[in-house]
Amino acid sequence: MDASSNLQNRNSRSSGHGLLDGNMTAPPMPPSGISADEIALYDRQIRLWGVQAQERLRSANILLIGMKALGNEIAKNLVLAGIGSLTIVDDDVVTEDDFGAQFVISEESVGRMRSQAALPYVQKLNPRVSLHLANLPSLLAEPAFFGAYSLVIATDLPLSVLTTINIACRVQGKPFYASSSFGLYGFIFADLIQHTFVISREKSNIETKLGLQTPTQSIINVTTSRGSDGKTTEQVTKLETYTPINLANTSPLTAWHLASQRRKFMVSPILSCIRALWEYQSQTDNLFPSHSHADIKLFTTLAGEKHKELQLPTETLRADVLRSFLGNLGSELSPVCAFLGGQLAQDVINVIGGKEQPIQNFVVFDGDDTKGPVYALHTDMAQALAGADGNGVPMISAGAGDMMGMGMGMGMAMAMGMGGVNGGGGGGALMRDVNRAVHSRTTSNGSIHMSMPV
């Protein structure tokens, strides 16, 4: 049986939960209008963000890729919040190792596909939410299908796969989140392309001016209203502009961080470690470094280079930080996944509701000091396009350039192997890397064992 037959058979199993068929048709949207029963059910949260925001949630059709412990937390929070539809993607098979931090599976799930095993528990959390399954190879084979969703979340994937998904979402104009947990550490990334939201606040004596406030944020409208208490409230509409993950991975820290040596010392060295891990993955066939001297030396060198690129003090990238980060790779801790999953899900709710400041754009969680600072890793898109060819594709070298050229103009054509990158047709190479990563299984030493889904 060929790979395409395997994928179609997998999609057509167990139709009781609205699984996507081999044609990858989009899940149906819920009927419009929130009922009185739903208002009673979601009463507490409606008091926080209002009926209109709850109606937007009810109409949301979200794609969640990855159903390990972090995906469990995200699914739980979104389903309990009352989204309309959730499509789960995870082609890996449940093993006994999954029982450590994943709470949506049971011992009877061993040997089953992780996404299928998770469905019964997730459905019990909120029977009103429509659940569906899909698989990542089929999605990547037809990137336009990402356009069927309100928002896409990808978890616990290497940068090459995250980049390809991010590009597909950008081409379709859909918000994208990425997140991973590494034991005590983890990150959340957001690319909302351009996102408008409204902040309500008491009007001050200082006039709120329209225009650019930060390199990524502008105030585009201000209205006022007077309450029964005589106080004047202003509704400030803001626009945030985002950077795709491949460009954020090479973007500098903000001028605010770099202007002060004290602020540089406050930047988490885990940011350098995450960038080093992504660079390690791009240079090797391993998902994580093994305990070999060569791997440890390579990762340490890469971490030092990334730390220097960020213009951070060498004193903050200590040996004990590197040892702890390496020792945590490949593990899952429930409290860390709960923090990351809760933070991400809450931001998704805020984005769908159009209220509150969203993540801009990279959260780094360091379990050693239990902090999750947010760093705005932004690249000026006009500058990024300055060296573009006639199609708007940046002319960059192969290797790292396979990913650096994504997100603008013909980026999707490159990702799908239909266009070349200056230096050797990087798009096809990237797609081969993606397929290899998607069909991988991780061994105990962190190396990737390749196998097609069955």
Short mmCIF file of C-alpha atoms in Angstrom, two decimals:
data_model
loop_
_atom_site.label_atom_id
_atom_site.label_comp_id
_atom_site.label_asym_id
_atom_site.label_seq_id
_atom_site.Cartn_x
_atom_site.Cartn_y
_atom_site.Cartn_z
CA MET A 1 0.00 0.00 0.00
CA ASP A 2 1.45 3.39 -0.96
CA ALA A 3 1.74 6.43 1.30
CA SER A 4 -1.29 8.21 -0.16
CA SER A 5 -3.47 5.15 0.50
CA ASN A 6 -2.23 5.00 4.06
CA LEU A 7 -3.11 8.66 4.60
CA GLN A 8 -6.58 8.28 3.10
CA ASN A 9 -7.32 5.18 5.16
CA ARG A 10 -6.20 6.92 8.33
CA ASN A 11 -8.43 9.90 7.64
CA SER A 12 -11.47 7.74 7.03
CA ARG A 13 -11.34 5.78 10.29
CA SER A 14 -13.89 6.15 13.10
CA SER A 15 -16.36 8.60 11.61
CA GLY A 16 -18.12 9.01 14.96
CA HIS A 17 -16.10 12.13 15.76
CA GLY A 18 -16.40 13.95 12.45
CA LEU A 19 -13.04 12.86 11.07
CA LEU A 20 -11.91 14.54 7.90
CA ASP A 21 -12.24 12.30 4.88
CA GLY A 22 -9.62 11.62 2.24
CA ASN A 23 -10.67 14.77 0.37
CA MET A 24 -9.79 16.88 3.44
CA THR A 25 -13.11 18.71 3.43
CA ALA A 26 -13.35 21.44 6.06
CA PRO A 27 -15.32 20.72 9.26
CA PRO A 28 -18.79 22.30 9.30
CA MET A 29 -19.23 25.57 11.13
CA PRO A 30 -21.68 25.78 14.07
CA PRO A 31 -24.94 27.67 13.57
CA SER A 32 -24.75 31.38 14.26
CA GLY A 33 -26.15 32.96 17.40
CA ILE A 34 -25.49 31.99 21.01
CA SER A 35 -28.35 30.28 22.88
CA ALA A 36 -29.69 31.02 26.34
CA ASP A 37 -28.33 27.68 27.55
CA GLU A 38 -24.85 28.64 26.37
CA ILE A 39 -25.11 32.04 28.06
CA ALA A 40 -25.89 30.23 31.31
CA LEU A 41 -23.09 27.70 30.77
CA TYR A 42 -20.42 30.30 30.01
CA ASP A 43 -21.77 32.91 32.42
CA ARG A 44 -18.52 33.52 34.31
CA GLN A 45 -16.36 34.08 31.26
CA ILE A 46 -19.03 36.16 29.50
CA ARG A 47 -18.82 38.50 32.50
CA LEU A 48 -15.11 38.86 31.73
CA TRP A 49 -15.12 39.36 27.96
CA GLY A 50 -18.77 39.89 26.97
CA VAL A 51 -21.34 38.13 24.79
CA GLN A 52 -19.86 39.33 21.49
CA ALA A 53 -16.48 37.82 22.31
CA GLN A 54 -18.17 34.57 23.32
CA GLU A 55 -20.04 34.50 20.01
CA ARG A 56 -16.74 34.91 18.17
CA LEU A 57 -15.31 32.03 20.16
CA ARG A 58 -18.36 29.93 19.32
CA SER A 59 -17.70 30.53 15.62
CA ALA A 60 -13.97 29.81 15.85
CA ASN A 61 -12.63 26.82 13.93
CA ILE A 62 -9.16 26.02 15.32
CA LEU A 63 -6.49 23.62 14.08
CA LEU A 64 -4.24 22.16 16.80
CA ILE A 65 -1.14 20.27 15.64
CA GLY A 66 0.50 18.13 18.32
CA MET A 67 -1.29 16.37 21.16
CA LYS A 68 1.43 15.74 23.72
CA ALA A 69 1.19 17.27 27.21
CA LEU A 70 1.36 20.84 25.86
CA GLY A 71 -1.32 20.11 23.28
CA ASN A 72 -3.46 18.53 26.01
CA GLU A 73 -3.42 21.77 27.99
CA ILE A 74 -4.19 23.94 24.96
CA ALA A 75 -7.08 21.70 23.86
CA LYS A 76 -8.53 21.62 27.37
CA ASN A 77 -8.51 25.40 27.78
CA LEU A 78 -9.94 26.13 24.34
CA VAL A 79 -12.67 23.50 24.53
CA LEU A 80 -13.75 24.62 28.00
CA ALA A 81 -13.85 28.22 26.73
CA GLY A 82 -16.47 27.19 24.17
CA ILE A 83 -14.87 27.37 20.75
CA GLY A 84 -16.98 26.09 17.87
CA SER A 85 -14.71 23.46 16.36
CA LEU A 86 -11.32 21.89 17.10
CA THR A 87 -9.37 19.80 14.60
CA ILE A 88 -6.60 17.73 16.20
CA VAL A 89 -3.49 16.55 14.35
CA ASP A 90 -1.04 14.04 15.83
CA ASP A 91 -0.01 10.99 13.85
CA ASP A 92 2.30 9.51 16.50
CA VAL A 93 1.34 6.31 18.29
CA VAL A 94 0.73 6.34 22.05
CA THR A 95 3.47 4.65 24.11
CA GLU A 96 3.94 4.13 27.83
CA ASP A 97 6.27 7.13 27.90
CA ASP A 98 3.26 9.36 27.20
CA PHE A 99 1.66 8.65 30.58
CA GLY A 100 4.09 10.88 32.47
CA ALA A 101 2.44 14.24 31.71
CA GLN A 102 -0.36 13.60 29.21
CA PHE A 103 -3.78 13.38 30.85
CA VAL A 104 -6.15 12.80 27.91
CA ILE A 105 -5.00 9.22 27.25
CA SER A 106 -5.22 5.96 29.20
CA GLU A 107 -3.37 2.64 29.29
CA GLU A 108 -5.88 1.29 26.76
CA SER A 109 -4.60 3.93 24.31
CA VAL A 110 -1.20 2.27 23.80
CA GLY A 111 -0.69 1.51 20.11
CA ARG A 112 -3.41 3.90 18.93
CA MET A 113 -2.80 7.14 17.08
CA ARG A 114 -2.43 9.87 19.70
CA SER A 115 -5.02 12.19 18.15
CA GLN A 116 -7.65 9.44 18.04
CA ALA A 117 -6.89 8.34 21.59
CA ALA A 118 -7.38 11.91 22.86
CA LEU A 119 -10.81 12.49 21.29
CA PRO A 120 -13.09 10.81 23.90
CA TYR A 121 -11.59 12.74 26.83
CA VAL A 122 -11.58 16.07 25.01
CA GLN A 123 -15.20 15.56 23.91
CA LYS A 124 -16.28 14.91 27.52
CA LEU A 125 -14.84 18.27 28.53
CA ASN A 126 -17.42 20.05 26.39
CA PRO A 127 -19.85 18.03 24.23
CA ARG A 128 -20.95 21.25 22.49
CA VAL A 129 -17.59 21.56 20.68
CA SER A 130 -17.30 19.81 17.31
CA LEU A 131 -14.14 17.67 17.15
CA HIS A 132 -12.33 16.50 14.03
CA LEU A 133 -9.09 14.77 13.03
CA ALA A 134 -6.60 15.43 10.24
CA ASN A 135 -3.02 14.45 9.55
CA LEU A 136 -0.07 16.72 8.87
CA PRO A 137 1.26 15.17 5.64
CA SER A 138 -2.12 15.69 3.98
CA LEU A 139 -2.29 19.28 5.22
CA LEU A 140 1.19 20.05 3.94
CA ALA A 141 0.36 18.47 0.60
CA GLU A 142 -2.51 20.96 0.18
CA PRO A 143 -1.47 24.16 2.01
CA ALA A 144 -4.63 25.99 0.92
CA PHE A 145 -6.52 23.83 3.40
CA PHE A 146 -5.06 25.91 6.25
CA GLY A 147 -7.38 28.65 5.01
CA ALA A 148 -10.38 26.67 6.31
CA TYR A 149 -9.42 27.50 9.90
CA SER A 150 -9.80 30.63 11.98
CA LEU A 151 -6.42 30.05 13.61
CA VAL A 152 -3.63 27.45 13.60
CA ILE A 153 -1.56 26.22 16.56
CA ALA A 154 1.50 23.97 16.11
CA THR A 155 3.30 22.38 19.05
CA ASP A 156 6.48 20.38 19.64
CA LEU A 157 7.78 20.52 16.06
CA PRO A 158 11.20 21.46 14.63
CA LEU A 159 11.69 24.89 13.14
CA SER A 160 11.62 23.67 9.53
CA VAL A 161 8.08 22.31 9.96
CA LEU A 162 6.93 25.33 11.96
CA THR A 163 8.24 27.59 9.19
CA THR A 164 6.33 25.77 6.48
CA ILE A 165 3.09 25.87 8.47
CA ASN A 166 3.64 29.54 9.29
CA ILE A 167 4.08 30.34 5.59
CA ALA A 168 0.91 28.47 4.66
CA CYS A 169 -1.00 30.44 7.29
CA ARG A 170 0.43 33.75 6.06
CA VAL A 171 -0.53 33.00 2.47
CA GLN A 172 -4.06 32.21 3.67
CA GLY A 173 -4.12 35.23 6.00
CA LYS A 174 -4.57 33.12 9.15
CA PRO A 175 -3.06 33.73 12.61
CA PHE A 176 -0.39 31.23 13.66
CA TYR A 177 0.96 30.13 17.04
CA ALA A 178 3.88 27.83 17.78
CA SER A 179 4.94 26.41 21.12
CA SER A 180 7.19 23.70 22.56
CA SER A 181 8.12 22.47 26.01
CA PHE A 182 11.57 21.19 26.95
CA GLY A 183 11.22 19.94 30.50
CA LEU A 184 11.69 23.02 32.69
CA TYR A 185 11.80 25.29 29.66
CA GLY A 186 9.67 26.26 26.69
CA PHE A 187 8.45 29.00 24.39
CA ILE A 188 5.36 30.49 22.76
CA PHE A 189 5.53 32.27 19.41
CA ALA A 190 2.77 34.30 17.75
CA ASP A 191 2.46 35.51 14.17
CA LEU A 192 -0.89 37.23 13.78
CA ILE A 193 0.31 38.97 10.59
CA GLN A 194 -1.62 42.15 11.41
CA HIS A 195 -4.00 42.21 14.34
CA THR A 196 -6.41 44.92 15.45
CA PHE A 197 -7.68 45.06 19.03
CA VAL A 198 -9.43 47.52 21.32
CA ILE A 199 -8.34 48.66 24.78
CA SER A 200 -10.89 50.41 27.03
CA ARG A 201 -9.45 52.73 29.67
CA GLU A 202 -10.30 55.82 31.66
CA LYS A 203 -9.43 58.94 29.70
CA SER A 204 -6.45 60.81 31.10
CA ASN A 205 -5.47 64.45 30.82
CA ILE A 206 -2.90 63.55 28.17
CA GLU A 207 -4.35 63.26 24.68
CA THR A 208 -3.98 59.87 22.99
CA LYS A 209 -2.34 60.50 19.64
CA LEU A 210 -2.77 58.43 16.50
CA GLY A 211 0.24 56.91 14.80
CA LEU A 212 3.22 54.65 15.47
CA GLN A 213 3.83 53.90 19.15
CA THR A 214 6.49 51.17 18.85
CA PRO A 215 8.16 49.48 15.85
CA THR A 216 5.29 46.96 15.82
CA GLN A 217 2.30 48.89 17.22
CA SER A 218 0.19 51.80 15.98
CA ILE A 219 -2.89 53.55 17.36
CA ILE A 220 -5.38 53.82 14.51
CA ASN A 221 -8.54 55.12 16.21
CA VAL A 222 -9.76 56.62 19.48
CA THR A 223 -13.37 57.10 20.61
CA THR A 224 -14.75 58.30 23.94
CA SER A 225 -17.92 57.74 25.94
CA ARG A 226 -19.21 59.12 29.23
CA GLY A 227 -20.61 56.71 31.82
CA SER A 228 -23.41 57.21 34.32
CA ASP A 229 -20.79 57.94 36.98
CA GLY A 230 -19.59 60.93 34.99
CA LYS A 231 -16.24 59.37 34.09
CA THR A 232 -15.05 59.45 30.48
CA THR A 233 -13.80 56.20 28.97
CA GLU A 234 -11.82 55.98 25.77
CA GLN A 235 -11.71 53.01 23.42
CA VAL A 236 -8.28 52.85 21.80
CA THR A 237 -7.97 50.74 18.65
CA LYS A 238 -4.45 49.45 18.13
CA LEU A 239 -2.78 47.60 15.24
CA GLU A 240 0.05 45.12 15.86
CA THR A 241 2.29 44.01 12.99
CA TYR A 242 4.03 40.63 13.22
CA THR A 243 7.05 38.79 11.87
CA PRO A 244 7.08 35.15 10.65
CA ILE A 245 8.96 32.64 12.79
CA ASN A 246 11.89 32.16 10.42
CA LEU A 247 12.63 35.90 10.48
CA ALA A 248 11.94 36.23 14.20
CA ASN A 249 14.57 33.52 14.73
CA THR A 250 17.24 35.87 13.36
CA SER A 251 15.80 39.19 14.53
CA PRO A 252 17.64 41.23 17.15
CA LEU A 253 16.35 42.21 20.55
CA THR A 254 14.62 45.58 20.81
CA ALA A 255 16.64 48.77 21.12
CA TRP A 256 15.17 49.10 24.62
CA HIS A 257 16.84 45.86 25.71
CA LEU A 258 20.15 46.68 24.04
CA ALA A 259 20.36 50.24 25.36
CA SER A 260 21.17 49.12 28.89
CA GLN A 261 23.72 46.60 30.15
CA ARG A 262 21.44 45.89 33.11
CA ARG A 263 18.58 44.97 30.75
CA LYS A 264 20.89 42.73 28.74
CA PHE A 265 21.71 40.81 31.91
CA MET A 266 17.97 40.32 32.50
CA VAL A 267 17.40 38.61 29.13
CA SER A 268 16.94 34.87 29.63
CA PRO A 269 19.83 32.79 28.21
CA ILE A 270 17.19 30.18 27.31
CA LEU A 271 16.41 32.34 24.26
CA SER A 272 19.96 31.66 23.00
CA CYS A 273 19.57 27.96 23.83
CA ILE A 274 16.34 27.67 21.81
CA ARG A 275 17.96 29.36 18.81
CA ALA A 276 20.96 27.06 19.18
CA LEU A 277 18.66 24.03 19.26
CA TRP A 278 16.98 25.12 16.02
CA GLU A 279 20.36 25.66 14.38
CA TYR A 280 21.50 22.25 15.62
CA GLN A 281 18.43 20.64 14.05
CA SER A 282 19.14 22.34 10.72
CA GLN A 283 22.75 21.11 10.69
CA THR A 284 22.14 17.51 11.76
CA ASP A 285 19.61 14.70 11.42
CA ASN A 286 18.90 14.78 15.15
CA LEU A 287 15.91 16.32 16.88
CA PHE A 288 17.93 16.81 20.10
CA PRO A 289 21.67 16.60 20.85
CA SER A 290 22.80 13.26 22.23
CA HIS A 291 25.22 12.88 25.15
CA SER A 292 28.18 12.42 22.81
CA HIS A 293 31.13 14.77 23.12
CA ALA A 294 30.70 15.91 19.50
CA ASP A 295 27.02 16.83 19.96
CA ILE A 296 27.61 18.64 23.24
CA LYS A 297 30.51 20.58 21.73
CA LEU A 298 28.46 21.54 18.67
CA PHE A 299 25.47 22.70 20.73
CA THR A 300 27.70 24.67 23.11
CA THR A 301 29.39 26.39 20.18
CA LEU A 302 26.05 27.24 18.57
CA ALA A 303 24.65 28.58 21.85
CA GLY A 304 27.66 30.85 22.23
CA GLU A 305 27.23 32.12 18.67
CA LYS A 306 23.51 32.82 19.15
CA HIS A 307 24.20 34.57 22.46
CA LYS A 308 26.75 36.78 20.73
CA GLU A 309 24.35 37.54 17.87
CA LEU A 310 21.82 38.75 20.44
CA GLN A 311 24.56 41.01 21.90
CA LEU A 312 24.13 39.49 25.35
CA PRO A 313 26.82 39.31 28.06
CA THR A 314 28.84 36.09 27.94
CA GLU A 315 28.52 35.81 31.72
CA THR A 316 24.80 34.95 31.50
CA LEU A 317 25.33 31.86 29.31
CA ARG A 318 26.80 29.77 32.11
CA ALA A 319 27.82 26.13 31.88
CA ASP A 320 25.14 25.11 34.38
CA VAL A 321 22.47 26.75 32.17
CA LEU A 322 23.64 24.78 29.14
CA ARG A 323 23.80 21.52 31.12
CA SER A 324 20.30 22.03 32.50
CA PHE A 325 18.81 22.89 29.10
CA LEU A 326 20.42 19.86 27.45
CA GLY A 327 19.33 17.61 30.31
CA ASN A 328 15.70 18.70 29.97
CA LEU A 329 15.36 18.17 26.22
CA GLY A 330 12.89 15.45 25.29
CA SER A 331 11.03 15.54 28.62
CA GLU A 332 7.61 16.90 29.60
CA LEU A 333 6.65 18.44 32.94
CA SER A 334 2.98 19.00 33.72
CA PRO A 335 3.38 22.38 35.50
CA VAL A 336 5.41 23.84 32.63
CA CYS A 337 2.96 22.57 30.01
CA ALA A 338 0.09 23.95 32.09
CA PHE A 339 1.70 27.40 32.15
CA LEU A 340 2.53 27.44 28.44
CA GLY A 341 -0.81 25.92 27.41
CA GLY A 342 -2.77 28.30 29.62
CA GLN A 343 -0.89 31.37 28.41
CA LEU A 344 -1.25 30.42 24.76
CA ALA A 345 -4.94 29.52 25.03
CA GLN A 346 -5.71 32.77 26.85
CA ASP A 347 -3.95 34.75 24.13
CA VAL A 348 -5.95 32.89 21.47
CA ILE A 349 -9.16 33.80 23.31
CA ASN A 350 -8.08 37.45 23.49
CA VAL A 351 -7.20 37.50 19.79
CA ILE A 352 -10.49 35.95 18.72
CA GLY A 353 -12.38 38.34 20.99
CA GLY A 354 -10.42 41.33 19.68
CA LYS A 355 -9.60 42.56 23.17
CA GLU A 356 -6.43 42.94 25.22
CA GLN A 357 -2.82 43.20 24.09
CA PRO A 358 -1.74 39.96 22.36
CA ILE A 359 1.67 38.32 22.69
CA GLN A 360 4.27 40.19 20.63
CA ASN A 361 5.82 37.85 19.77
CA PHE A 362 8.09 35.38 21.64
CA VAL A 363 7.58 34.15 25.21
CA VAL A 364 10.49 32.30 26.81
CA PHE A 365 9.67 30.25 29.89
CA ASP A 366 12.54 29.52 32.28
CA GLY A 367 11.49 27.08 34.99
CA ASP A 368 14.65 27.76 37.01
CA ASP A 369 13.35 31.21 37.96
CA THR A 370 9.67 30.59 37.04
CA LYS A 371 9.52 33.56 34.69
CA GLY A 372 8.07 33.93 31.20
CA PRO A 373 9.28 37.23 29.70
CA VAL A 374 8.04 38.36 26.28
CA TYR A 375 10.52 39.51 23.63
CA ALA A 376 9.48 41.43 20.51
CA LEU A 377 11.71 39.81 17.87
CA HIS A 378 10.81 41.86 14.84
CA THR A 379 12.26 42.31 11.35
CA ASP A 380 11.32 45.30 9.22
CA MET A 381 9.57 43.60 6.28
CA ALA A 382 10.45 46.48 3.94
CA GLN A 383 14.14 45.89 4.66
CA ALA A 384 13.69 42.14 4.31
CA LEU A 385 12.23 42.70 0.84
CA ALA A 386 14.93 45.19 -0.19
CA GLY A 387 16.96 42.45 -1.84
CA ALA A 388 13.97 40.65 -3.37
CA ASP A 389 13.75 39.50 -6.95
CA GLY A 390 10.96 40.48 -9.34
CA ASN A 391 8.50 38.14 -7.61
CA GLY A 392 9.14 39.58 -4.15
CA VAL A 393 11.29 36.60 -3.10
CA PRO A 394 14.37 37.60 -1.08
CA MET A 395 17.57 36.55 -2.85
CA ILE A 396 19.42 34.62 -0.18
CA SER A 397 21.79 31.70 -0.03
CA ALA A 398 20.87 28.05 0.49
CA GLY A 399 20.96 26.32 3.87
CA ALA A 400 19.60 28.86 6.34
CA GLY A 401 18.18 30.68 3.33
CA ASP A 402 15.77 27.81 2.73
CA MET A 403 13.79 29.18 5.65
CA MET A 404 14.78 32.83 5.58
CA GLY A 405 13.02 33.42 2.29
CA MET A 406 9.62 32.39 3.58
CA GLY A 407 6.62 34.50 4.39
CA MET A 408 6.73 37.09 1.61
CA GLY A 409 5.51 37.11 -1.96
CA MET A 410 6.24 33.71 -3.49
CA GLY A 411 7.29 32.17 -0.17
CA MET A 412 4.72 29.39 -0.37
CA ALA A 413 5.86 28.45 -3.87
CA MET A 414 9.37 28.02 -2.51
CA ALA A 415 8.16 26.00 0.46
CA MET A 416 6.20 23.64 -1.76
CA GLY A 417 9.17 23.14 -4.09
CA MET A 418 7.72 25.18 -6.98
CA GLY A 419 10.32 27.93 -6.84
CA GLY A 420 14.04 28.09 -6.20
CA VAL A 421 16.11 30.10 -3.78
CA ASN A 422 19.28 31.78 -4.99
CA GLY A 423 21.96 29.23 -4.26
CA GLY A 424 20.29 26.00 -5.30
CA GLY A 425 16.51 25.57 -5.31
CA GLY A 426 16.06 25.53 -1.55
CA GLY A 427 12.29 25.11 -1.63
CA GLY A 428 12.35 21.47 -2.66
CA ALA A 429 15.04 20.71 -0.10
CA LEU A 430 12.97 22.31 2.64
CA MET A 431 9.91 20.28 1.70
CA ARG A 432 11.94 17.08 1.83
CA ASP A 433 13.16 18.06 5.30
CA VAL A 434 9.59 18.74 6.37
CA ASN A 435 8.33 15.39 5.12
CA ARG A 436 11.20 13.67 6.87
CA ALA A 437 10.46 15.43 10.16
CA VAL A 438 6.71 14.81 9.92
CA HIS A 439 7.19 11.06 9.48
CA SER A 440 9.77 10.75 12.25
CA ARG A 441 9.85 8.94 15.55
CA THR A 442 12.28 10.06 18.23
CA THR A 443 14.57 7.49 19.83
CA SER A 444 15.83 7.58 23.39
CA ASN A 445 19.05 9.43 22.49
CA GLY A 446 17.17 12.15 20.59
CA SER A 447 18.01 10.97 17.08
CA ILE A 448 15.25 10.74 14.48
CA HIS A 449 14.16 7.37 13.16
CA MET A 450 12.34 7.79 9.85
CA SER A 451 9.15 5.88 9.11
CA MET A 452 6.06 6.51 7.04
CA PRO A 453 2.71 6.55 8.88
CA VAL A 454 0.72 3.33 8.77
#
